[in-house]
mmCIF file of C-alpha atoms in Angstrom:
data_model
loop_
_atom_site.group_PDB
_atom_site.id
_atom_site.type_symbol
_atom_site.label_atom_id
_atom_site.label_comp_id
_atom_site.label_asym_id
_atom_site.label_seq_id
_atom_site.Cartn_x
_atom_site.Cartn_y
_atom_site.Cartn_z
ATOM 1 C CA UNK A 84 -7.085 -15.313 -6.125
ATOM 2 C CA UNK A 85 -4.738 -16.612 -3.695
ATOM 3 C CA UNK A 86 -2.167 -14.382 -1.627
ATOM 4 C CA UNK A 87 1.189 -15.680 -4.035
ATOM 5 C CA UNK A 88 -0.708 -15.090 -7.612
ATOM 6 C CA UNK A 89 -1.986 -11.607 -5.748
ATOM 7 C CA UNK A 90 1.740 -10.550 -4.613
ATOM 8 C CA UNK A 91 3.255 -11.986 -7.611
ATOM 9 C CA UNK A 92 1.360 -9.635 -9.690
ATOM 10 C CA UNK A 93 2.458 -7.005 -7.412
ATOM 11 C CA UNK A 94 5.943 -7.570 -7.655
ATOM 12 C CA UNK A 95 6.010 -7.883 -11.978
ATOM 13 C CA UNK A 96 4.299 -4.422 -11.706
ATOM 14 C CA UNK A 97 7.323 -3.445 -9.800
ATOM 15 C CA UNK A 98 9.906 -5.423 -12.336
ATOM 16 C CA UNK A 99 12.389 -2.740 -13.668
ATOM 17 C CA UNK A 100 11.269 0.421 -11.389
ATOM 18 C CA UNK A 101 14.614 2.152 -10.608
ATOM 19 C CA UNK A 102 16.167 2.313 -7.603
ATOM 20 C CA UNK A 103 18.185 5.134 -8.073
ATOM 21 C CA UNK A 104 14.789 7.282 -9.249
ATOM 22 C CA UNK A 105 13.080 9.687 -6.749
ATOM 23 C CA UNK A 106 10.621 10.392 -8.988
ATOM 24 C CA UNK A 107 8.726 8.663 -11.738
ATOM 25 C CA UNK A 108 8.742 4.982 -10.615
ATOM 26 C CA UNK A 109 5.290 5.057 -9.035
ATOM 27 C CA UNK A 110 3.592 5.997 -12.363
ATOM 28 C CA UNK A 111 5.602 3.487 -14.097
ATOM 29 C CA UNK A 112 3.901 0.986 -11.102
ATOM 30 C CA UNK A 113 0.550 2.017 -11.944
ATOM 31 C CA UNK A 114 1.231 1.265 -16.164
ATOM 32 C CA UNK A 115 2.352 -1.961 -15.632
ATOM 33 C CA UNK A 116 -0.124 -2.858 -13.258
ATOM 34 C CA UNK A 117 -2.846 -1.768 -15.408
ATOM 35 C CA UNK A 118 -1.279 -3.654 -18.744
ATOM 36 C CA UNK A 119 -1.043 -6.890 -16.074
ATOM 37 C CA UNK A 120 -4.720 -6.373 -15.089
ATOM 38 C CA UNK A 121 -5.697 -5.619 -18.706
ATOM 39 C CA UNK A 122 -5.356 -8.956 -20.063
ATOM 40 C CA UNK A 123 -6.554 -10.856 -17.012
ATOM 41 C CA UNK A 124 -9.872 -12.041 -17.567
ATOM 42 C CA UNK A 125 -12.708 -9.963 -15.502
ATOM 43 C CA UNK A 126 -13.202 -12.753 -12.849
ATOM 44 C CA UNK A 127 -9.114 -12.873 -12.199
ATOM 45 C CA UNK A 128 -9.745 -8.858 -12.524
ATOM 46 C CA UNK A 129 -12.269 -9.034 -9.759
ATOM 47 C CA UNK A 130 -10.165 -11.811 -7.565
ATOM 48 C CA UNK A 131 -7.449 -9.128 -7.555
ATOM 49 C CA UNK A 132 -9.338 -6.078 -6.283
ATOM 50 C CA UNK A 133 -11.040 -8.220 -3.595
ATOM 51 C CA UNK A 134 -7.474 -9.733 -2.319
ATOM 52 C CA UNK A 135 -6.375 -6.115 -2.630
ATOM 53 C CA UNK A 136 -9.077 -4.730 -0.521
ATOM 54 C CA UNK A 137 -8.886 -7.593 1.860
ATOM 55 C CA UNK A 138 -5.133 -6.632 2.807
ATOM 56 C CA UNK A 139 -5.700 -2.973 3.268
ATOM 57 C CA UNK A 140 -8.377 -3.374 5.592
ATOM 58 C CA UNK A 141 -5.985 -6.298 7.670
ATOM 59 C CA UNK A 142 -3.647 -2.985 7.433
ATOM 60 C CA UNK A 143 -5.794 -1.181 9.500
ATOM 61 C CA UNK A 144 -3.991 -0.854 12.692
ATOM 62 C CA UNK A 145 -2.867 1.725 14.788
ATOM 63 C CA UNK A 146 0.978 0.827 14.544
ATOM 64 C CA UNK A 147 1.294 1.265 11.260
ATOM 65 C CA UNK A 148 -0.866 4.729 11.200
ATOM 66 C CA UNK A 149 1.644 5.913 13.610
ATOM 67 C CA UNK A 150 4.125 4.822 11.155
ATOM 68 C CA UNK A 151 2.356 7.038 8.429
ATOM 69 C CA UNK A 152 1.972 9.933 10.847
ATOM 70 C CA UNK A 153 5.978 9.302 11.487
ATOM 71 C CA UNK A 154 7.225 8.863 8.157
ATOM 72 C CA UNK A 155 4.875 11.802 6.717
ATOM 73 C CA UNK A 156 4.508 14.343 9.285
ATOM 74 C CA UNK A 157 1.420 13.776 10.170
ATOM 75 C CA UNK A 158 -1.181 11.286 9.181
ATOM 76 C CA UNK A 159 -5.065 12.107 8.484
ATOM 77 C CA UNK A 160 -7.561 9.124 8.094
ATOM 78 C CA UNK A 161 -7.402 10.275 4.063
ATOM 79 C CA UNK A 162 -3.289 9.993 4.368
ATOM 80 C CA UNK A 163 -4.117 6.854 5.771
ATOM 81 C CA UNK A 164 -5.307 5.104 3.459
ATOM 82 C CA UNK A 165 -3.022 6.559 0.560
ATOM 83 C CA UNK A 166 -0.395 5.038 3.240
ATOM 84 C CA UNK A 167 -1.943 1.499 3.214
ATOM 85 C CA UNK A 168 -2.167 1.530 -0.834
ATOM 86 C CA UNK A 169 1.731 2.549 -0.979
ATOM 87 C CA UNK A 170 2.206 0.051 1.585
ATOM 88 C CA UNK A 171 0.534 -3.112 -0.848
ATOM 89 C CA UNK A 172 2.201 -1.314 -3.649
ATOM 90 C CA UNK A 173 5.879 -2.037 -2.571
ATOM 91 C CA UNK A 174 4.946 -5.523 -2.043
ATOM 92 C CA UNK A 175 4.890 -8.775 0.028
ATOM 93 C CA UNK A 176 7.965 -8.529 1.940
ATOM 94 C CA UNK A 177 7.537 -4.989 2.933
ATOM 95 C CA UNK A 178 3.960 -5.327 3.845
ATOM 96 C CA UNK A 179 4.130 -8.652 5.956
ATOM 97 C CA UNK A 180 7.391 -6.970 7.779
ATOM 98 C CA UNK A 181 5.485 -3.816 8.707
ATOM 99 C CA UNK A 182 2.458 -5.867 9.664
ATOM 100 C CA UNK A 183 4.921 -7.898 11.647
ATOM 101 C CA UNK A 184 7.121 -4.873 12.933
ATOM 102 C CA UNK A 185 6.536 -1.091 11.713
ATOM 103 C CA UNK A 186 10.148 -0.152 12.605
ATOM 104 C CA UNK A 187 10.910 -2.465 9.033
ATOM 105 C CA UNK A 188 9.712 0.536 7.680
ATOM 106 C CA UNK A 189 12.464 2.928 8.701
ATOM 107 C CA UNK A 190 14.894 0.356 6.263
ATOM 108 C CA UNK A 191 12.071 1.245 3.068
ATOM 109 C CA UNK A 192 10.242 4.167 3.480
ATOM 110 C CA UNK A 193 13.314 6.911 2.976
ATOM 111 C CA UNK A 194 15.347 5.190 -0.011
ATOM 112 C CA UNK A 195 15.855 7.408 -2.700
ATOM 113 C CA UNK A 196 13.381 5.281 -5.195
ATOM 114 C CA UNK A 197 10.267 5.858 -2.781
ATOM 115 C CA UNK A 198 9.099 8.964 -3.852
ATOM 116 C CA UNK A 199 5.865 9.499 -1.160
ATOM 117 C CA UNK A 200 4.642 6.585 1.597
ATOM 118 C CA UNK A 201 1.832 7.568 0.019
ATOM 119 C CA UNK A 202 -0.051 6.121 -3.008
ATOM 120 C CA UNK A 203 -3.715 7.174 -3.982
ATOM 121 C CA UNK A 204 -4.165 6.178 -7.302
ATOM 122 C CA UNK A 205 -2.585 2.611 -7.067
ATOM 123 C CA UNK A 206 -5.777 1.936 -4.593
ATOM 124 C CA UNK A 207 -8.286 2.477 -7.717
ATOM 125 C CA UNK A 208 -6.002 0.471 -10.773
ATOM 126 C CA UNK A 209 -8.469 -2.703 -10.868
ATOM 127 C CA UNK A 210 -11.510 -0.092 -10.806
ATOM 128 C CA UNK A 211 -9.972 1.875 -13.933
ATOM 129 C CA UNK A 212 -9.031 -1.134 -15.554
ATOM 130 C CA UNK A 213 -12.507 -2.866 -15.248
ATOM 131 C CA UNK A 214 -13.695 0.985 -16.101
ATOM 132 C CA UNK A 215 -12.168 1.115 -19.197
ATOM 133 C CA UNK A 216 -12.679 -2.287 -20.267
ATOM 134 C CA UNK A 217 -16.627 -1.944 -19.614
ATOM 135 C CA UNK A 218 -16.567 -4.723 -16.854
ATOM 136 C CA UNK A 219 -19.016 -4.754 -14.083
ATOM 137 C CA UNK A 220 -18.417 -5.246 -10.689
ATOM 138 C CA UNK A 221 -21.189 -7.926 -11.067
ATOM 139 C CA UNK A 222 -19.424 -9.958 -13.899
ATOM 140 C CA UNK A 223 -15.714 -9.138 -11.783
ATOM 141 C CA UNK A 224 -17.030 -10.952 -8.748
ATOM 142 C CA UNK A 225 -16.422 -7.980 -6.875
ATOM 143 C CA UNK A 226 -17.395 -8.361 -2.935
ATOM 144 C CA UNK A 227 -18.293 -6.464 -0.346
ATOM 145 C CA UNK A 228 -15.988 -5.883 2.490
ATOM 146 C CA UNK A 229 -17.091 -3.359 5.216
ATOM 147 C CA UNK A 230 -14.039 -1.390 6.677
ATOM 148 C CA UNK A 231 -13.189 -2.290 10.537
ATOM 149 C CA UNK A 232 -14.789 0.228 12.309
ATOM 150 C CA UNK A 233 -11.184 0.641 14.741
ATOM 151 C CA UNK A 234 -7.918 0.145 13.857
ATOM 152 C CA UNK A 235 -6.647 -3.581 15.485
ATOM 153 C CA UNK A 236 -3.969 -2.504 18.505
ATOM 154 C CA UNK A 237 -3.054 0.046 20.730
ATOM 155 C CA UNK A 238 -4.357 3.308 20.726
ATOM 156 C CA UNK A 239 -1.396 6.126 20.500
ATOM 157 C CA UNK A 240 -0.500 9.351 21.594
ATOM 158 C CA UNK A 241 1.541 11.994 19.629
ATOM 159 C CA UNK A 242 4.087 12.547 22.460
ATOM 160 C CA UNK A 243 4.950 8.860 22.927
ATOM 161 C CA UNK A 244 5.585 8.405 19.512
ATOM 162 C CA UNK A 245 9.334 8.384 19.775
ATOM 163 C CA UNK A 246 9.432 5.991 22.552
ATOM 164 C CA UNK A 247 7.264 3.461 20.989
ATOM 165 C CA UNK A 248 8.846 3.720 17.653
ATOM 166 C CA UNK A 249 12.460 5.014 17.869
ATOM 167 C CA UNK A 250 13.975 3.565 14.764
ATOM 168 C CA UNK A 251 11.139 5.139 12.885
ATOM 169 C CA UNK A 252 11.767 8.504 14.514
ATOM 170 C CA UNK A 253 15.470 8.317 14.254
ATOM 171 C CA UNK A 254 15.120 7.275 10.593
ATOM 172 C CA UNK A 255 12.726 10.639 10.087
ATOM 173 C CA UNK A 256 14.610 12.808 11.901
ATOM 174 C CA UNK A 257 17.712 11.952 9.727
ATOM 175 C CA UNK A 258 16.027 11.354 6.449
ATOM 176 C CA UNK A 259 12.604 13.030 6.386
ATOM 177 C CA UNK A 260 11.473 16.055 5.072
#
């Protein structure tokens, strides 16, 4: 599946999610992403999960984990991941911004229609849709990709945070939790 089919599947799971929601829009994300998936066929099924998994792991990278440990609080390698899903989940734009420049994220991650930076179950749709339609990772196509063992960039260090990243600090400070 190529990168525009995989994003614009992202973004008509997204169609009609309300801005002015804080709560309630990512479950509606996760329905219309599994009706979208449902009626692909299982190799287009399979295409999608590997594109999927192919951008988290490019997510792996220290800036935006700091931006997850910013924007949440704190940031465990379980958070982490939830992070990265949310991150695919609000689409291309926002995810080739942050790759490009975390402090994009201090703009996304505290309007009032993002209700966590964090998104667990939209990492396992394609699994629960092949799942439930009896579809093996076999007939899917699904691949094997084998997680980076480090995060791509510079290493950082709590108390430099808010020198390295100020716009996501400031954006915290006045917005967070």
């Amino acid at each position: 599946m190529n990168l525009e089919h995989f994003w614009s599947i992202i973004e008509t799971s997204r169609d009609g999610l309300d801005s002015a929601l804080s709560s309630g829009n990512m479950s509606k994300q996760v329905e219309r992403l599994k009706s979208i998936l449902a009626a692909l066929a299982p190799h287009e099924i399979g295409a999608f999960s590997n594109r999927f998994l192919q951008l988290f792991h490019k997510a792996y990278d220290w800036d935006l984990w700091a931006a997850g440990f910013i924007i949440g609080g704190g940031c465990s390698d379980d958070s982490f991941m939830d992070f990265r899903y949310w991150l695919i989940s609000m689409g291309r734009s926002v995810y080739d911004d942050a790759l490009n420049n975390v402090e994009s994220l201090a703009n996304v991650a505290f309007r009032p229609d993002v209700e966590c930076p964090e998104f667990e179950e939209f990492g396992y749709v394609a699994d629960g849709v092949m799942q439930q339609l009896g579809i093996s990772e076999e007939d899917a196509g699904i691949m094997e990709f084998e997680h980076p063992d480090e995060p791509t960039g510079e290493k950082w260090k709590e108390e430099d945070l808010a020198m390295r990243f100020p716009k996501l600090t400031s954006a915290e400070a006045q917005f967070g939790a």
